[in-house]
């Protein structure tokens, strides 16, 4: 499969990062979002992130300019129909992802591969809502995409070998490393990471330690680069809750029950860095624990 043109659905945190790495690797990228403002903001962020790479001498100014020239955008989802590979990077809600694929399918070339950047939702179930389950896979990038080395490749039950092989080659061309995961709730990374974060929230909820003491303990006691509550804020507490619910619903095990405090923060709209308040308050110059 000759993959040259990439369609990215969503210009948010994950979508613009995916567009960034593909354009830098030489692919033509067409990015879409329901909002023109989101597309403009996503393109501006890609430019700033590439500038940071130039300043650190990771890439040259010429490479930055060439990458930006390879990125185009459109508010019309149907225009992604002529791309060779589509990567859906919309909100982590199955109804939204399913609606996107159903709207996109009538416009696709027969050879186009469909993928989702979902961090937890069943690939087999998403694929079944399309006309090409054999050409559908999970293509899970880590955040922030330009920095993180890993890409999880997740086969659905119907995914064929040529599709898997093609995506494996794409990951290599991006200069990243792939890990193959079976299609079970939350795959590998989040199957392990999210229960740890959830347990850290229970530790806070039960009064075992404060936000600061929990994060300090894991950073210094387990050599983690970020504490679990700091990391939850970075990921987004709504995303953490959504993944815990997928684990709890999909595996029917009480050990995956979301902590009530996590639910409460999401209900309050305290979603972490993106809302400037979560387990830390980000409105000042230095993050301040909220508990």
Short mmCIF file of C-alpha atoms in Angstrom, two decimals:
data_model
loop_
_atom_site.label_atom_id
_atom_site.label_comp_id
_atom_site.label_asym_id
_atom_site.label_seq_id
_atom_site.Cartn_x
_atom_site.Cartn_y
_atom_site.Cartn_z
CA UNK A 1 0.00 0.00 0.00
CA UNK A 2 1.49 3.32 -1.10
CA UNK A 3 0.62 5.82 1.61
CA UNK A 4 1.47 9.41 0.73
CA UNK A 5 -1.45 11.63 1.74
CA UNK A 6 -2.78 11.61 5.30
CA UNK A 7 -6.13 12.86 6.56
CA UNK A 8 -6.33 13.91 10.21
CA UNK A 9 -9.74 14.37 11.84
CA UNK A 10 -9.45 16.85 14.70
CA UNK A 11 -7.06 19.78 15.15
CA UNK A 12 -6.87 19.59 18.95
CA UNK A 13 -4.06 18.42 21.22
CA UNK A 14 -3.63 15.03 19.55
CA UNK A 15 -4.65 15.93 16.00
CA UNK A 16 -2.22 18.80 15.56
CA UNK A 17 0.60 16.70 17.04
CA UNK A 18 -0.15 13.87 14.59
CA UNK A 19 -0.24 16.35 11.66
CA UNK A 20 3.10 17.77 12.89
CA UNK A 21 4.99 14.46 12.88
CA UNK A 22 3.55 13.26 9.57
CA UNK A 23 4.37 16.51 7.77
CA UNK A 24 7.89 16.49 9.20
CA UNK A 25 8.33 12.91 7.94
CA UNK A 26 7.46 13.98 4.39
CA UNK A 27 3.77 13.11 4.14
CA UNK A 28 1.14 15.46 2.70
CA UNK A 29 -1.37 16.19 5.48
CA UNK A 30 -4.97 17.38 5.22
CA UNK A 31 -6.40 18.31 8.64
CA UNK A 32 -10.09 18.86 9.36
CA UNK A 33 -12.16 20.07 12.30
CA UNK A 34 -15.72 21.31 12.75
CA UNK A 35 -14.33 24.72 13.70
CA UNK A 36 -12.21 26.95 11.44
CA UNK A 37 -10.90 28.61 14.61
CA UNK A 38 -9.68 25.21 15.84
CA UNK A 39 -7.94 24.61 12.49
CA UNK A 40 -6.24 28.01 12.64
CA UNK A 41 -5.19 27.45 16.26
CA UNK A 42 -3.92 23.95 15.46
CA UNK A 43 -1.81 25.20 12.56
CA UNK A 44 -0.39 28.03 14.69
CA UNK A 45 0.54 25.57 17.45
CA UNK A 46 2.27 23.27 14.95
CA UNK A 47 4.31 26.24 13.75
CA UNK A 48 5.31 27.18 17.31
CA UNK A 49 6.25 23.60 18.15
CA UNK A 50 8.35 23.33 15.01
CA UNK A 51 10.03 26.64 15.93
CA UNK A 52 10.93 25.08 19.27
CA UNK A 53 12.56 22.16 17.46
CA UNK A 54 14.49 24.60 15.26
CA UNK A 55 15.71 26.55 18.32
CA UNK A 56 16.92 23.29 19.88
CA UNK A 57 18.63 22.35 16.61
CA UNK A 58 16.52 19.20 16.25
CA UNK A 59 15.50 20.32 12.76
CA UNK A 60 16.56 23.09 10.35
CA UNK A 61 14.51 26.15 9.39
CA UNK A 62 14.21 24.66 5.88
CA UNK A 63 12.74 21.43 7.29
CA UNK A 64 10.25 23.47 9.32
CA UNK A 65 9.18 25.49 6.28
CA UNK A 66 8.82 22.35 4.15
CA UNK A 67 6.72 20.64 6.85
CA UNK A 68 4.37 23.63 7.16
CA UNK A 69 3.98 23.69 3.37
CA UNK A 70 2.80 20.06 3.45
CA UNK A 71 -0.08 20.82 5.87
CA UNK A 72 -3.41 22.02 4.52
CA UNK A 73 -6.77 22.21 6.27
CA UNK A 74 -10.47 22.10 5.50
CA UNK A 75 -13.68 22.31 7.56
CA UNK A 76 -15.27 19.76 5.17
CA UNK A 77 -14.86 16.17 6.35
CA UNK A 78 -15.72 14.81 2.88
CA UNK A 79 -12.53 16.32 1.43
CA UNK A 80 -10.50 13.71 3.34
CA UNK A 81 -12.01 11.09 1.04
CA UNK A 82 -9.08 11.15 -1.40
CA UNK A 83 -6.39 10.58 1.23
CA UNK A 84 -4.58 7.23 1.57
CA UNK A 85 -4.81 7.00 5.35
CA UNK A 86 -7.27 8.69 7.71
CA UNK A 87 -6.44 9.12 11.41
CA UNK A 88 -9.42 10.07 13.56
CA UNK A 89 -8.31 12.08 16.61
CA UNK A 90 -11.60 13.48 17.88
CA UNK A 91 -12.95 13.56 21.44
CA UNK A 92 -12.80 10.25 23.34
CA UNK A 93 -16.52 9.53 22.95
CA UNK A 94 -17.67 6.57 20.90
CA UNK A 95 -20.81 8.27 19.57
CA UNK A 96 -18.73 11.12 18.12
CA UNK A 97 -16.17 8.79 16.56
CA UNK A 98 -18.85 6.55 15.05
CA UNK A 99 -20.67 9.55 13.54
CA UNK A 100 -17.41 10.77 11.97
CA UNK A 101 -16.72 7.42 10.30
CA UNK A 102 -20.31 7.08 9.07
CA UNK A 103 -20.15 10.56 7.51
CA UNK A 104 -16.73 9.91 5.97
CA UNK A 105 -17.21 6.42 4.49
CA UNK A 106 -19.30 7.42 1.40
CA UNK A 107 -16.47 9.72 0.22
CA UNK A 108 -13.52 7.34 0.62
CA UNK A 109 -11.41 5.69 -2.05
CA UNK A 110 -11.67 1.87 -1.91
CA UNK A 111 -8.01 1.64 -0.88
CA UNK A 112 -8.11 4.19 1.98
CA UNK A 113 -7.12 2.84 5.40
CA UNK A 114 -9.18 4.08 8.35
CA UNK A 115 -7.68 4.38 11.83
CA UNK A 116 -8.64 5.77 15.21
CA UNK A 117 -6.32 7.36 17.75
CA UNK A 118 -8.69 6.20 20.50
CA UNK A 119 -6.97 5.43 23.78
CA UNK A 120 -9.52 2.88 24.97
CA UNK A 121 -12.55 2.21 22.73
CA UNK A 122 -13.05 -1.14 20.94
CA UNK A 123 -11.44 -1.08 17.49
CA UNK A 124 -13.58 -4.02 16.37
CA UNK A 125 -16.77 -2.15 17.30
CA UNK A 126 -15.67 1.07 15.57
CA UNK A 127 -14.60 -0.89 12.48
CA UNK A 128 -17.97 -2.66 12.27
CA UNK A 129 -19.66 0.70 11.64
CA UNK A 130 -17.66 1.21 8.44
CA UNK A 131 -17.60 -0.46 5.01
CA UNK A 132 -13.98 -1.69 5.47
CA UNK A 133 -13.37 -3.45 8.81
CA UNK A 134 -10.42 -5.27 7.20
CA UNK A 135 -8.79 -1.87 6.51
CA UNK A 136 -9.44 -0.44 9.99
CA UNK A 137 -7.01 -0.28 12.92
CA UNK A 138 -6.25 1.46 16.16
CA UNK A 139 -3.37 3.90 15.71
CA UNK A 140 -2.75 5.24 19.20
CA UNK A 141 -0.16 8.00 19.56
CA UNK A 142 1.05 9.19 22.95
CA UNK A 143 0.80 12.82 24.09
CA UNK A 144 2.70 15.01 23.25
CA UNK A 145 2.98 13.34 19.85
CA UNK A 146 6.18 15.10 18.62
CA UNK A 147 8.03 14.04 21.79
CA UNK A 148 6.71 10.59 22.68
CA UNK A 149 8.33 7.64 20.93
CA UNK A 150 5.60 4.99 21.19
CA UNK A 151 2.68 4.21 18.88
CA UNK A 152 0.28 1.42 19.83
CA UNK A 153 -0.97 -0.60 16.84
CA UNK A 154 -4.27 -2.33 17.59
CA UNK A 155 -5.83 -4.86 15.23
CA UNK A 156 -9.59 -5.30 15.21
CA UNK A 157 -10.89 -8.84 14.78
CA UNK A 158 -11.23 -8.26 11.02
CA UNK A 159 -8.03 -6.28 10.34
CA UNK A 160 -6.02 -7.88 7.51
CA UNK A 161 -2.25 -8.34 7.39
CA UNK A 162 -1.54 -5.85 4.55
CA UNK A 163 -3.19 -3.09 6.60
CA UNK A 164 -1.16 -3.95 9.69
CA UNK A 165 2.06 -4.17 7.69
CA UNK A 166 1.38 -0.81 6.01
CA UNK A 167 0.88 0.96 9.35
CA UNK A 168 3.92 -0.72 10.84
CA UNK A 169 5.99 0.74 7.98
CA UNK A 170 4.42 4.18 8.51
CA UNK A 171 5.48 4.15 12.18
CA UNK A 172 9.04 3.32 11.11
CA UNK A 173 9.05 6.19 8.60
CA UNK A 174 7.92 8.54 11.38
CA UNK A 175 10.99 7.47 13.37
CA UNK A 176 8.84 6.07 16.17
CA UNK A 177 8.51 2.64 17.77
CA UNK A 178 5.38 0.50 17.57
CA UNK A 179 3.94 -1.88 20.14
CA UNK A 180 1.22 -4.31 19.06
CA UNK A 181 -1.78 -4.57 21.37
CA UNK A 182 -4.80 -6.84 21.24
CA UNK A 183 -8.23 -5.22 21.04
CA UNK A 184 -9.22 -5.27 24.71
CA UNK A 185 -10.34 -2.23 26.74
CA UNK A 186 -7.65 0.50 26.99
CA UNK A 187 -5.04 -1.69 25.20
CA UNK A 188 -1.62 -1.71 26.96
CA UNK A 189 -0.53 1.75 28.08
CA UNK A 190 -3.83 2.96 29.51
CA UNK A 191 -4.76 -0.48 30.87
CA UNK A 192 -1.76 -0.06 33.20
CA UNK A 193 -1.51 3.74 33.53
CA UNK A 194 -5.12 4.74 34.25
CA UNK A 195 -5.70 2.39 37.21
CA UNK A 196 -2.48 3.81 38.73
CA UNK A 197 -3.80 7.36 38.30
CA UNK A 198 -7.20 6.29 39.64
CA UNK A 199 -5.53 4.72 42.69
CA UNK A 200 -3.59 7.94 43.29
CA UNK A 201 -6.93 9.81 43.28
CA UNK A 202 -8.35 7.27 45.76
CA UNK A 203 -5.26 7.88 47.93
CA UNK A 204 -6.12 11.59 47.90
CA UNK A 205 -9.86 10.92 48.37
CA UNK A 206 -9.24 8.74 51.43
CA UNK A 207 -6.90 11.29 52.99
CA UNK A 208 -3.79 9.12 52.88
CA UNK A 209 -1.79 11.98 51.40
CA UNK A 210 -2.13 15.45 49.91
CA UNK A 211 -1.77 16.27 46.20
CA UNK A 212 1.80 17.43 46.79
CA UNK A 213 2.82 14.45 48.91
CA UNK A 214 1.35 11.91 46.47
CA UNK A 215 3.08 13.44 43.45
CA UNK A 216 6.38 13.93 45.29
CA UNK A 217 6.28 10.32 46.52
CA UNK A 218 5.89 8.87 43.02
CA UNK A 219 8.44 11.21 41.44
CA UNK A 220 11.13 10.58 44.04
CA UNK A 221 10.10 7.13 45.27
CA UNK A 222 9.36 5.50 41.91
CA UNK A 223 11.46 7.78 39.66
CA UNK A 224 8.43 8.92 37.64
CA UNK A 225 9.06 12.13 35.65
CA UNK A 226 5.60 13.45 36.64
CA UNK A 227 3.43 12.65 39.64
CA UNK A 228 0.18 10.79 38.87
CA UNK A 229 -2.09 13.74 39.73
CA UNK A 230 0.06 16.14 37.73
CA UNK A 231 -0.09 13.66 34.84
CA UNK A 232 -3.88 13.35 35.17
CA UNK A 233 -4.19 17.12 34.82
CA UNK A 234 -1.94 17.01 31.76
CA UNK A 235 -4.00 14.23 30.11
CA UNK A 236 -7.35 15.79 31.05
CA UNK A 237 -9.52 14.49 33.89
CA UNK A 238 -12.45 13.97 31.50
CA UNK A 239 -10.27 11.68 29.38
CA UNK A 240 -9.09 9.80 32.49
CA UNK A 241 -12.69 9.30 33.59
CA UNK A 242 -13.78 8.16 30.12
CA UNK A 243 -11.01 5.53 30.00
CA UNK A 244 -11.79 4.28 33.52
CA UNK A 245 -15.44 3.92 32.51
CA UNK A 246 -14.43 1.93 29.41
CA UNK A 247 -12.31 -0.37 31.61
CA UNK A 248 -15.04 -0.73 34.22
CA UNK A 249 -17.79 -1.38 31.67
CA UNK A 250 -15.70 -3.58 29.38
CA UNK A 251 -14.07 -5.80 32.00
CA UNK A 252 -16.82 -5.76 34.67
CA UNK A 253 -14.27 -5.72 37.48
CA UNK A 254 -14.73 -3.43 40.50
CA UNK A 255 -10.99 -2.72 40.63
CA UNK A 256 -11.59 -0.38 37.67
CA UNK A 257 -14.33 1.64 39.40
CA UNK A 258 -13.59 5.36 38.84
CA UNK A 259 -12.85 7.21 42.07
CA UNK A 260 -15.84 9.39 43.10
CA UNK A 261 -13.46 12.34 43.50
CA UNK A 262 -12.43 12.04 39.84
CA UNK A 263 -16.10 12.09 38.85
CA UNK A 264 -16.70 15.13 41.06
CA UNK A 265 -13.84 17.11 39.51
CA UNK A 266 -15.16 16.37 36.01
CA UNK A 267 -18.69 17.37 37.06
CA UNK A 268 -17.25 20.66 38.33
CA UNK A 269 -15.54 21.27 34.99
CA UNK A 270 -12.14 21.01 36.66
CA UNK A 271 -10.51 19.05 33.86
CA UNK A 272 -6.85 19.91 34.44
CA UNK A 273 -4.51 22.11 32.46
CA UNK A 274 -6.94 22.75 29.62
CA UNK A 275 -9.42 24.44 31.99
CA UNK A 276 -6.64 25.85 34.21
CA UNK A 277 -7.91 23.93 37.22
CA UNK A 278 -7.79 20.29 38.22
CA UNK A 279 -5.75 18.75 41.02
CA UNK A 280 -3.69 21.93 40.61
CA UNK A 281 -4.73 25.53 40.00
CA UNK A 282 -2.90 26.86 36.93
CA UNK A 283 -4.15 30.47 37.01
CA UNK A 284 -0.95 31.80 38.61
CA UNK A 285 2.69 31.57 37.62
CA UNK A 286 3.21 28.37 39.63
CA UNK A 287 0.65 25.49 39.84
CA UNK A 288 -0.95 25.34 43.31
CA UNK A 289 -2.54 22.10 44.65
CA UNK A 290 -6.33 22.40 45.00
CA UNK A 291 -6.49 19.93 47.90
#
